[in-house]
Amino acid sequence: MTEISLSALPERVDVLVIGAGAAGLMCAAAAGQRGRSVLVLDHANKVGKKILMSGGGRCNFTNLYTSPENFYSDNPHFCKSALARYSQWDFIALVEKHGIAYHEKTLGQLFCDNKSRDIVDLLLAECRTAKAQIRTRCAISAVRAAEAGYRVETTMGTVVCESLVVATGGLSIPTMGATGFGYDIARQFGLDIVPTRAALVPFTQHKRQLDRQSSLPGTSLAVTASCAEGSFHEQMLFTHRGLSGPAILQISSHWREGQAVTFDLAPDRNLADWLPQRRQQSPESHLHSVLAEVWSKKLVQFFLLRAEITSRPLKQVTEAELQQIGDKLQRWKLVPAGSEGYRTAEVTLGGVNTAQVSSRTMECKTQAGLYFVGEVLDVTGWLGGFNFQWAWASAHAAGEVV
Ligand SMILES: Cc1cc2nc3c(=O)[nH]c(=O)nc-3n(C[C@H](O)[C@H](O)[C@H](O)COP(=O)(O)OP(=O)(O)OC[C@H]3O[C@@H](n4cnc5c(N)ncnc54)[C@H](O)[C@@H]3O)c2cc1C
């Protein structure tokens, strides 16, 4: 399907959408299907780049259990209306209408069976039906309020529109076309930006720590990672630069520089109960060989060393010591050196302050005809398909009224 049309830009459209990502394309399709003339502009060389790279190439396009509790925002109520009016079931119905095969991987996360490209093709097909025009490689130089709308100056010419939809996403992965342009437009029209930070991002560790765990990169284990208000029971992965995996990405949204993250390294059992039982059953067994029933030998060696626990036959370990050992391994504290930042983060926390935006329509309360949809807003989902669901829902809410 052709994404780029080389014909000149129309001088005037009803709706101009900046950003041909998940939210921009969804909004364009919804508005076009209502009979509005729609133009989508993107400075990147192709549409939907983040969709293409998402979900390891299979796009985790929504989550069966999406609810407002899966989102962070200064105003946790803001996302409710849009999520209720365009739910995961609506997007699943669209996926099925296009005959896209999908499956649940885990925890309600729905992925394409084949490729993320299927979702981009779905959006382009919907835009085509809606007669929405799309131009890529189009840089925007200025946005000005004009009589009854906006005048947008671009490298391809000037367009006047009634409604302007900003769908420029967050700051993560600048090499994929991410910019802070949406925040600049918001500021230009007097909106505040909730401070932004990289989220759903791996942790880095200091060289000293990396040297100690040099045998572990590639090893993963189930943990419960907790920090501040957040707690996630998922897999953690040791990498050459630090820690990653779903548990780390999730907890990174709660973590702030300098804070410790607490890990329960054996979240599926209570070691303080289990170790005394194992001692009763096999008193001659060494602590390390009993713990090898929980983790790989490499991990046992590493955890015992880091927690300064000496392995010996269980019969030589007192009840109180077993309690302490259990406590150390189920309350393992670690202060990450930092995060990988926007270079690899999946999303951006913060963004356009929702206090100044209608939760029903996504229109700016103080600037008629100006809309913000998707990740550019201060609404950020957990890992697991929630961020796309927010893009679909917020974009649909605006698409129904622009
Ligand atoms: C590696 C990775 C994997 C991910 N996997 C998942 C997943 O599986 N499930 C999930 O729910 N979420 C996932 N996400 C998050 C998800 O991709 C985003 O939350 C979602 O794409 C946001 O949609 P959006 O339309 O608001 O922004 P985007 O999809 O980022 O689209 C913004 C568009 O605006 C354009 N743009 C930016 N600045 C300008 C400008 N100045 N002028 C013109 N155009 C501009 C960009 O080129 C881009 O096309 C992932 C993110 C990454 C980085």
Tab-separated table of C-alpha atoms and ligand atoms in Angstrom:
chain	number	residue	atom	x	y	z
A	1	MET	CA	0.000	0.000	0.000
A	2	THR	CA	1.266	3.482	-0.891
A	3	GLU	CA	1.967	5.586	2.166
A	4	ILE	CA	3.380	8.595	0.378
A	5	SER	CA	1.477	10.671	-2.100
A	6	LEU	CA	3.608	13.096	-4.085
A	7	SER	CA	0.710	15.346	-5.067
A	8	ALA	CA	0.679	18.869	-3.649
A	9	LEU	CA	-0.825	19.459	-0.216
A	10	PRO	CA	-4.442	20.615	-0.201
A	11	GLU	CA	-4.704	24.292	0.772
A	12	ARG	CA	-7.547	23.653	3.195
A	13	VAL	CA	-8.842	20.589	5.092
A	14	ASP	CA	-11.311	20.090	7.881
A	15	VAL	CA	-8.827	18.165	10.042
A	16	LEU	CA	-5.041	18.243	10.029
A	17	VAL	CA	-3.292	15.558	12.092
A	18	ILE	CA	0.395	15.957	12.954
A	19	GLY	CA	1.992	12.527	13.438
A	20	ALA	CA	1.228	9.345	11.485
A	21	GLY	CA	1.737	6.957	14.386
A	22	ALA	CA	-0.813	4.806	16.188
A	23	ALA	CA	-2.941	7.682	17.479
A	24	GLY	CA	-2.657	9.927	14.421
A	25	LEU	CA	-3.752	7.240	11.956
A	26	MET	CA	-6.586	6.067	14.196
A	27	CYS	CA	-7.880	9.629	14.596
A	28	ALA	CA	-7.623	10.281	10.857
A	29	ALA	CA	-9.619	7.140	10.060
A	30	ALA	CA	-12.343	7.933	12.612
A	31	ALA	CA	-12.685	11.553	11.447
A	32	GLY	CA	-12.582	10.638	7.745
A	33	GLN	CA	-15.272	8.021	8.234
A	34	ARG	CA	-17.542	10.802	9.498
A	35	GLY	CA	-17.081	12.580	6.176
A	36	ARG	CA	-14.471	15.105	7.323
A	37	SER	CA	-11.617	15.897	4.933
A	38	VAL	CA	-8.438	14.787	6.709
A	39	LEU	CA	-4.723	15.250	6.069
A	40	VAL	CA	-2.031	13.489	8.163
A	41	LEU	CA	1.533	14.856	8.095
A	42	ASP	CA	4.642	13.143	9.445
A	43	HIS	CA	8.269	14.177	9.175
A	44	ALA	CA	9.506	10.563	9.202
A	45	ASN	CA	10.086	8.562	6.019
A	46	LYS	CA	7.305	6.096	6.812
A	47	VAL	CA	4.203	5.825	8.958
A	48	GLY	CA	3.798	3.853	12.178
A	49	LYS	CA	7.478	3.219	12.862
A	50	LYS	CA	6.902	2.435	16.550
A	51	ILE	CA	4.098	0.057	15.690
A	52	LEU	CA	6.480	-1.767	13.358
A	53	MET	CA	9.128	-2.201	16.063
A	54	SER	CA	6.660	-2.931	18.863
A	55	GLY	CA	6.137	-6.192	20.692
A	56	GLY	CA	9.358	-7.673	19.323
A	57	GLY	CA	7.962	-7.265	15.764
A	58	ARG	CA	4.543	-8.708	16.615
A	59	CYS	CA	2.849	-5.605	18.133
A	60	ASN	CA	1.186	-6.175	21.482
A	61	PHE	CA	-1.768	-4.136	20.230
A	62	THR	CA	-4.022	-4.229	23.309
A	63	ASN	CA	-4.663	-5.971	26.608
A	64	LEU	CA	-7.739	-8.001	27.501
A	65	TYR	CA	-7.729	-6.590	31.028
A	66	THR	CA	-7.288	-2.897	30.193
A	67	SER	CA	-8.639	-0.669	32.946
A	68	PRO	CA	-7.827	2.866	34.162
A	69	GLU	CA	-5.657	1.346	36.937
A	70	ASN	CA	-3.102	0.374	34.273
A	71	PHE	CA	-2.209	4.010	33.544
A	72	TYR	CA	-0.068	6.707	35.183
A	73	SER	CA	-1.077	10.368	35.016
A	74	ASP	CA	-1.202	13.370	37.326
A	75	ASN	CA	-4.969	12.981	36.855
A	76	PRO	CA	-5.717	9.238	37.072
A	77	HIS	CA	-9.383	9.851	36.158
A	78	PHE	CA	-8.600	11.487	32.818
A	79	CYS	CA	-8.248	8.263	30.815
A	80	LYS	CA	-11.538	6.723	32.013
A	81	SER	CA	-13.993	8.242	29.567
A	82	ALA	CA	-12.030	7.514	26.373
A	83	LEU	CA	-11.087	3.981	27.489
A	84	ALA	CA	-14.737	3.219	28.264
A	85	ARG	CA	-16.005	4.565	24.941
A	86	TYR	CA	-13.392	2.820	22.764
A	87	SER	CA	-12.352	-0.297	24.629
A	88	GLN	CA	-9.995	-3.207	23.955
A	89	TRP	CA	-13.047	-5.066	22.590
A	90	ASP	CA	-13.588	-2.391	19.946
A	91	PHE	CA	-10.003	-2.672	18.761
A	92	ILE	CA	-10.128	-6.477	18.843
A	93	ALA	CA	-13.272	-6.310	16.663
A	94	LEU	CA	-11.360	-4.120	14.189
A	95	VAL	CA	-8.433	-6.561	14.148
A	96	GLU	CA	-10.874	-9.414	13.470
A	97	LYS	CA	-12.665	-7.413	10.755
A	98	HIS	CA	-9.319	-7.200	8.952
A	99	GLY	CA	-8.724	-10.930	9.361
A	100	ILE	CA	-5.541	-10.444	11.395
A	101	ALA	CA	-4.536	-13.564	13.299
A	102	TYR	CA	-3.581	-12.918	16.938
A	103	HIS	CA	-2.986	-14.709	20.219
A	104	GLU	CA	-2.785	-13.998	23.950
A	105	LYS	CA	0.807	-14.339	25.095
A	106	THR	CA	0.437	-13.828	28.825
A	107	LEU	CA	-1.459	-11.593	31.276
A	108	GLY	CA	-4.054	-10.625	28.648
A	109	GLN	CA	-1.437	-9.288	26.211
A	110	LEU	CA	-2.634	-9.701	22.606
A	111	PHE	CA	0.002	-10.015	19.880
A	112	CYS	CA	-0.214	-10.477	16.092
A	113	ASP	CA	0.548	-14.054	15.037
A	114	ASN	CA	2.523	-12.717	12.079
A	115	LYS	CA	3.940	-9.216	11.983
A	116	SER	CA	3.352	-5.747	13.424
A	117	ARG	CA	2.998	-4.651	9.804
A	118	ASP	CA	-0.526	-6.144	9.932
A	119	ILE	CA	-1.585	-3.388	12.341
A	120	VAL	CA	-0.044	-0.631	10.193
A	121	ASP	CA	-1.830	-2.086	7.142
A	122	LEU	CA	-5.092	-2.150	9.107
A	123	LEU	CA	-4.736	1.544	9.947
A	124	LEU	CA	-3.780	2.467	6.370
A	125	ALA	CA	-6.759	0.515	5.027
A	126	GLU	CA	-9.072	2.330	7.437
A	127	CYS	CA	-7.564	5.678	6.389
A	128	ARG	CA	-8.024	4.770	2.723
A	129	THR	CA	-11.707	3.897	3.270
A	130	ALA	CA	-12.056	7.202	5.104
A	131	LYS	CA	-10.315	9.025	2.219
A	132	ALA	CA	-7.797	10.483	4.676
A	133	GLN	CA	-4.666	11.716	2.919
A	134	ILE	CA	-1.222	10.957	4.378
A	135	ARG	CA	2.117	12.635	3.635
A	136	THR	CA	5.419	11.483	5.076
A	137	ARG	CA	8.786	13.347	4.956
A	138	CYS	CA	6.894	16.559	5.644
A	139	ALA	CA	8.467	18.820	8.280
A	140	ILE	CA	6.323	21.397	10.022
A	141	SER	CA	7.899	24.800	10.490
A	142	ALA	CA	5.115	26.786	12.154
A	143	VAL	CA	1.632	26.430	13.586
A	144	ARG	CA	-0.478	29.556	13.970
A	145	ALA	CA	-4.014	30.217	15.091
A	146	ALA	CA	-6.004	31.549	12.120
A	147	GLU	CA	-9.555	32.705	11.669
A	148	ALA	CA	-11.785	29.738	12.595
A	149	GLY	CA	-8.883	27.318	12.784
A	150	TYR	CA	-5.143	26.943	12.265
A	151	ARG	CA	-2.550	27.667	9.612
A	152	VAL	CA	0.233	25.089	9.446
A	153	GLU	CA	3.397	25.860	7.479
A	154	THR	CA	5.355	22.896	6.184
A	155	THR	CA	8.180	22.060	3.824
A	156	MET	CA	5.481	21.018	1.322
A	157	GLY	CA	3.369	24.169	1.596
A	158	THR	CA	0.833	25.797	3.903
A	159	VAL	CA	-2.439	24.169	4.964
A	160	VAL	CA	-5.354	25.770	6.758
A	161	CYS	CA	-7.549	23.541	8.919
A	162	GLU	CA	-10.525	23.827	11.222
A	163	SER	CA	-9.277	21.229	13.712
A	164	LEU	CA	-5.639	20.544	14.476
A	165	VAL	CA	-4.789	17.206	16.119
A	166	VAL	CA	-1.360	16.819	17.704
A	167	ALA	CA	-0.388	13.127	17.686
A	168	THR	CA	3.381	13.428	17.830
A	169	GLY	CA	3.946	10.857	20.621
A	170	GLY	CA	6.596	10.970	23.345
A	171	LEU	CA	10.371	11.344	23.417
A	172	SER	CA	11.447	7.711	23.388
A	173	ILE	CA	13.681	6.440	20.562
A	174	PRO	CA	14.628	9.705	18.837
A	175	THR	CA	16.198	7.706	15.985
A	176	MET	CA	12.655	6.567	15.090
A	177	GLY	CA	11.438	10.153	14.646
A	178	ALA	CA	10.420	11.031	18.214
A	179	THR	CA	10.521	14.759	18.984
A	180	GLY	CA	9.226	17.141	21.607
A	181	PHE	CA	7.296	19.058	18.933
A	182	GLY	CA	3.902	18.253	20.466
A	183	TYR	CA	5.049	19.762	23.771
A	184	ASP	CA	6.256	22.896	21.907
A	185	ILE	CA	2.819	23.344	20.318
A	186	ALA	CA	1.180	22.854	23.713
A	187	ARG	CA	3.416	25.516	25.297
A	188	GLN	CA	2.839	27.869	22.368
A	189	PHE	CA	-0.888	27.784	23.171
A	190	GLY	CA	-0.393	28.173	26.915
A	191	LEU	CA	-0.667	24.557	28.089
A	192	ASP	CA	1.638	23.141	30.782
A	193	ILE	CA	3.813	20.093	30.381
A	194	VAL	CA	4.000	17.596	33.244
A	195	PRO	CA	7.772	16.901	33.532
A	196	THR	CA	8.734	14.020	31.261
A	197	ARG	CA	10.962	11.009	31.963
A	198	ALA	CA	11.866	7.775	30.227
A	199	ALA	CA	9.770	4.796	31.349
A	200	LEU	CA	9.426	1.084	30.544
A	201	VAL	CA	13.189	1.186	30.307
A	202	PRO	CA	16.049	-1.163	31.378
A	203	PHE	CA	18.292	-0.303	34.342
A	204	THR	CA	22.028	0.186	34.024
A	205	GLN	CA	24.470	-0.903	36.742
A	206	HIS	CA	27.935	0.255	37.800
A	207	LYS	CA	30.945	-1.587	36.398
A	208	ARG	CA	31.711	-3.082	39.819
A	209	GLN	CA	28.276	-4.715	39.945
A	210	LEU	CA	28.495	-5.832	36.322
A	211	ASP	CA	31.852	-7.494	37.016
A	212	ARG	CA	30.312	-9.418	39.920
A	213	GLN	CA	27.488	-10.724	37.742
A	214	SER	CA	29.612	-11.340	34.639
A	215	SER	CA	28.403	-14.947	34.335
A	216	LEU	CA	24.728	-13.967	34.383
A	217	PRO	CA	23.851	-11.979	31.212
A	218	GLY	CA	21.101	-13.875	29.416
A	219	THR	CA	19.825	-15.474	32.632
A	220	SER	CA	16.285	-14.691	33.694
A	221	LEU	CA	14.116	-15.507	36.694
A	222	ALA	CA	10.662	-14.672	38.028
A	223	VAL	CA	10.768	-11.934	40.687
A	224	THR	CA	8.514	-9.439	42.366
A	225	ALA	CA	10.129	-6.032	41.896
A	226	SER	CA	8.899	-3.271	44.198
A	227	CYS	CA	9.659	0.447	44.421
A	228	ALA	CA	7.592	3.293	45.829
A	229	GLU	CA	3.937	2.441	45.122
A	230	GLY	CA	4.708	-0.126	42.408
A	231	SER	CA	5.071	-3.893	42.647
A	232	PHE	CA	5.255	-6.289	39.681
A	233	HIS	CA	5.541	-10.063	39.577
A	234	GLU	CA	7.233	-10.826	36.231
A	235	GLN	CA	10.497	-12.022	34.687
A	236	MET	CA	13.798	-10.192	35.255
A	237	LEU	CA	16.726	-10.556	32.868
A	238	PHE	CA	20.444	-9.960	33.580
A	239	THR	CA	22.089	-8.113	30.673
A	240	HIS	CA	25.633	-6.946	29.843
A	241	ARG	CA	24.648	-3.396	30.893
A	242	GLY	CA	22.410	-4.143	33.881
A	243	LEU	CA	18.887	-5.477	34.315
A	244	SER	CA	15.960	-5.769	31.944
A	245	GLY	CA	12.889	-7.947	31.318
A	246	PRO	CA	9.232	-7.139	32.003
A	247	ALA	CA	9.628	-6.801	35.812
A	248	ILE	CA	12.351	-4.171	35.357
A	249	LEU	CA	10.558	-2.253	32.594
A	250	GLN	CA	7.404	-2.111	34.721
A	251	ILE	CA	9.126	-0.993	37.915
A	252	SER	CA	11.188	1.612	36.022
A	253	SER	CA	7.986	3.691	35.755
A	254	HIS	CA	8.005	4.042	39.574
A	255	TRP	CA	11.754	4.390	40.116
A	256	ARG	CA	13.605	7.671	40.634
A	257	GLU	CA	17.397	8.184	40.570
A	258	GLY	CA	19.100	6.988	43.738
A	259	GLN	CA	16.186	4.861	44.955
A	260	ALA	CA	16.566	1.198	45.853
A	261	VAL	CA	14.415	-1.456	44.186
A	262	THR	CA	13.447	-4.412	46.394
A	263	PHE	CA	13.278	-7.852	44.803
A	264	ASP	CA	11.566	-10.949	46.058
A	265	LEU	CA	13.778	-13.467	44.268
A	266	ALA	CA	11.458	-16.407	45.015
A	267	PRO	CA	7.998	-14.871	44.703
A	268	ASP	CA	6.189	-18.183	44.387
A	269	ARG	CA	7.176	-19.555	47.801
A	270	ASN	CA	7.839	-18.428	51.352
A	271	LEU	CA	11.493	-19.357	51.960
A	272	ALA	CA	11.155	-18.820	55.724
A	273	ASP	CA	8.620	-21.705	55.778
A	274	TRP	CA	10.075	-23.788	52.977
A	275	LEU	CA	13.711	-23.919	54.144
A	276	PRO	CA	12.875	-25.385	57.607
A	277	GLN	CA	10.677	-27.982	55.868
A	278	ARG	CA	13.536	-28.958	53.565
A	279	ARG	CA	15.880	-29.163	56.575
A	280	GLN	CA	13.498	-31.569	58.276
A	281	GLN	CA	13.236	-33.687	55.107
A	282	SER	CA	16.974	-33.791	54.260
A	283	PRO	CA	19.162	-32.396	57.062
A	284	GLU	CA	22.392	-33.517	55.338
A	285	SER	CA	21.671	-31.489	52.183
A	286	HIS	CA	23.713	-28.351	51.676
A	287	LEU	CA	21.933	-25.016	51.504
A	288	HIS	CA	23.195	-24.379	47.970
A	289	SER	CA	21.875	-27.684	46.608
A	290	VAL	CA	18.462	-27.114	48.202
A	291	LEU	CA	18.322	-23.594	46.752
A	292	ALA	CA	19.181	-25.099	43.345
A	293	GLU	CA	15.586	-26.404	43.423
A	294	VAL	CA	14.534	-22.751	43.172
A	295	TRP	CA	17.175	-21.200	40.872
A	296	SER	CA	19.905	-22.320	38.476
A	297	LYS	CA	23.288	-23.129	40.066
A	298	LYS	CA	24.771	-19.913	38.649
A	299	LEU	CA	22.085	-17.835	40.312
A	300	VAL	CA	22.371	-19.685	43.638
A	301	GLN	CA	26.129	-19.051	43.692
A	302	PHE	CA	25.595	-15.371	42.884
A	303	PHE	CA	22.801	-14.774	45.402
A	304	LEU	CA	24.616	-16.561	48.254
A	305	LEU	CA	27.773	-14.552	47.562
A	306	ARG	CA	25.953	-11.210	47.295
A	307	ALA	CA	23.882	-11.906	50.448
A	308	GLU	CA	27.038	-13.067	52.309
A	309	ILE	CA	25.501	-16.448	53.124
A	310	THR	CA	27.830	-19.429	53.606
A	311	SER	CA	26.538	-22.738	52.286
A	312	ARG	CA	26.638	-25.651	54.753
A	313	PRO	CA	24.513	-28.717	55.619
A	314	LEU	CA	21.018	-27.612	56.613
A	315	LYS	CA	21.277	-29.391	59.966
A	316	GLN	CA	23.981	-26.842	60.929
A	317	VAL	CA	21.718	-23.858	60.175
A	318	THR	CA	19.534	-22.637	63.023
A	319	GLU	CA	15.869	-21.721	62.672
A	320	ALA	CA	16.711	-18.033	63.170
A	321	GLU	CA	19.406	-18.176	60.475
A	322	LEU	CA	17.001	-19.814	58.024
A	323	GLN	CA	14.543	-16.992	58.694
A	324	GLN	CA	17.308	-14.427	58.019
A	325	ILE	CA	18.357	-16.196	54.821
A	326	GLY	CA	14.757	-16.256	53.619
A	327	ASP	CA	14.409	-12.582	54.441
A	328	LYS	CA	17.624	-11.595	52.615
A	329	LEU	CA	16.597	-13.467	49.453
A	330	GLN	CA	13.035	-12.229	49.500
A	331	ARG	CA	13.960	-8.627	50.282
A	332	TRP	CA	17.022	-8.208	48.056
A	333	LYS	CA	17.786	-4.508	47.660
A	334	LEU	CA	19.593	-2.961	44.737
A	335	VAL	CA	20.193	0.650	43.701
A	336	PRO	CA	20.453	0.838	39.892
A	337	ALA	CA	23.121	3.185	38.528
A	338	GLY	CA	20.574	4.668	36.140
A	339	SER	CA	18.262	3.846	33.275
A	340	GLU	CA	18.986	3.500	29.569
A	341	GLY	CA	16.949	6.692	29.039
A	342	TYR	CA	15.015	7.670	25.941
A	343	ARG	CA	17.478	5.778	23.726
A	344	THR	CA	15.666	2.506	24.452
A	345	ALA	CA	12.653	3.454	26.602
A	346	GLU	CA	9.306	2.249	25.299
A	347	VAL	CA	7.399	5.273	26.545
A	348	THR	CA	7.559	8.730	28.106
A	349	LEU	CA	5.975	9.486	31.457
A	350	GLY	CA	4.459	12.961	31.741
A	351	GLY	CA	3.491	15.164	28.804
A	352	VAL	CA	0.702	17.623	28.014
A	353	ASN	CA	-1.132	18.397	31.258
A	354	THR	CA	-4.555	16.786	31.084
A	355	ALA	CA	-6.038	19.434	33.397
A	356	GLN	CA	-6.249	21.683	30.336
A	357	VAL	CA	-7.736	19.039	27.993
A	358	SER	CA	-11.290	17.639	27.790
A	359	SER	CA	-11.312	13.952	28.761
A	360	ARG	CA	-14.314	13.409	26.451
A	361	THR	CA	-12.960	14.964	23.264
A	362	MET	CA	-9.212	15.555	23.843
A	363	GLU	CA	-9.780	19.200	22.854
A	364	CYS	CA	-7.798	21.865	24.646
A	365	LYS	CA	-10.179	23.656	27.035
A	366	THR	CA	-8.664	27.074	26.364
A	367	GLN	CA	-7.947	26.779	22.643
A	368	ALA	CA	-10.889	25.680	20.488
A	369	GLY	CA	-10.055	23.286	17.661
A	370	LEU	CA	-6.721	22.135	19.113
A	371	TYR	CA	-6.592	18.453	20.142
A	372	PHE	CA	-3.912	16.224	21.714
A	373	VAL	CA	-4.099	12.416	21.397
A	374	GLY	CA	-1.915	9.439	22.308
A	375	GLU	CA	1.357	9.434	24.161
A	376	VAL	CA	1.959	13.192	23.871
A	377	LEU	CA	-0.575	13.542	26.704
A	378	ASP	CA	0.293	12.906	30.342
A	379	VAL	CA	-1.178	9.385	30.222
A	380	THR	CA	1.241	6.449	30.222
A	381	GLY	CA	0.345	2.781	30.326
A	382	TRP	CA	1.966	-0.218	31.931
A	383	LEU	CA	3.840	-2.670	29.754
A	384	GLY	CA	1.470	-5.082	28.015
A	385	GLY	CA	-0.489	-3.406	25.208
A	386	PHE	CA	-1.922	-0.598	27.352
A	387	ASN	CA	-0.058	2.185	25.561
A	388	PHE	CA	-1.513	1.253	22.194
A	389	GLN	CA	-4.966	0.925	23.753
A	390	TRP	CA	-4.582	4.498	25.015
A	391	ALA	CA	-3.507	5.628	21.535
A	392	TRP	CA	-6.590	3.954	19.943
A	393	ALA	CA	-9.037	5.187	22.604
A	394	SER	CA	-7.873	8.808	22.875
A	395	ALA	CA	-7.581	9.100	19.085
A	396	HIS	CA	-11.052	7.673	18.577
A	397	ALA	CA	-12.509	10.105	21.117
A	398	ALA	CA	-11.068	13.036	19.138
A	399	GLY	CA	-11.887	11.454	15.768
A	400	GLU	CA	-15.576	11.467	16.657
A	401	VAL	CA	-15.701	15.239	17.136
A	402	VAL	CA	-12.922	16.959	15.146
B	1	LIG	C1	10.502	-0.454	21.115
B	1	LIG	C2	9.083	-0.154	21.490
B	1	LIG	C3	8.181	-1.177	21.632
B	1	LIG	C4	6.859	-0.905	22.026
B	1	LIG	N1	5.993	-1.941	22.133
B	1	LIG	C5	4.721	-1.686	22.504
B	1	LIG	C6	3.760	-2.733	22.540
B	1	LIG	O1	4.041	-3.869	22.134
B	1	LIG	N2	2.512	-2.437	23.011
B	1	LIG	C7	2.146	-1.163	23.391
B	1	LIG	O2	1.005	-0.945	23.801
B	1	LIG	N3	3.028	-0.146	23.299
B	1	LIG	C8	4.287	-0.372	22.852
B	1	LIG	N4	5.158	0.667	22.743
B	1	LIG	C9	4.676	2.036	23.018
B	1	LIG	C10	3.868	2.540	21.803
B	1	LIG	O3	4.638	2.345	20.634
B	1	LIG	C11	3.525	4.028	21.938
B	1	LIG	O4	2.940	4.289	23.183
B	1	LIG	C12	2.572	4.437	20.829
B	1	LIG	O5	3.207	4.255	19.577
B	1	LIG	C13	2.161	5.894	20.978
B	1	LIG	O6	1.390	6.249	19.875
B	1	LIG	P1	1.372	7.752	19.371
B	1	LIG	O7	0.646	7.749	18.061
B	1	LIG	O8	0.942	8.649	20.444
B	1	LIG	O9	2.904	8.103	19.088
B	1	LIG	P2	3.874	7.448	18.009
B	1	LIG	O10	3.427	6.112	17.618
B	1	LIG	O11	5.251	7.627	18.562
B	1	LIG	O12	3.700	8.381	16.727
B	1	LIG	C14	4.123	9.714	16.718
B	1	LIG	C15	4.361	10.117	15.273
B	1	LIG	O13	4.616	11.520	15.232
B	1	LIG	C16	5.672	11.764	14.349
B	1	LIG	N5	6.312	13.009	14.741
B	1	LIG	C17	7.026	13.257	15.860
B	1	LIG	N6	7.484	14.527	15.821
B	1	LIG	C18	7.045	15.077	14.659
B	1	LIG	C19	7.224	16.355	14.050
B	1	LIG	N7	7.953	17.321	14.645
B	1	LIG	N8	6.661	16.565	12.848
B	1	LIG	C20	5.938	15.595	12.230
B	1	LIG	N9	5.752	14.374	12.743
B	1	LIG	C21	6.292	14.122	13.962
B	1	LIG	C22	6.578	10.566	14.498
B	1	LIG	O14	7.410	10.395	13.370
B	1	LIG	C23	5.564	9.426	14.661
B	1	LIG	O15	5.216	8.864	13.425
B	1	LIG	C24	6.461	0.428	22.301
B	1	LIG	C25	7.376	1.469	22.131
B	1	LIG	C26	8.674	1.191	21.714
B	1	LIG	C27	9.618	2.345	21.531
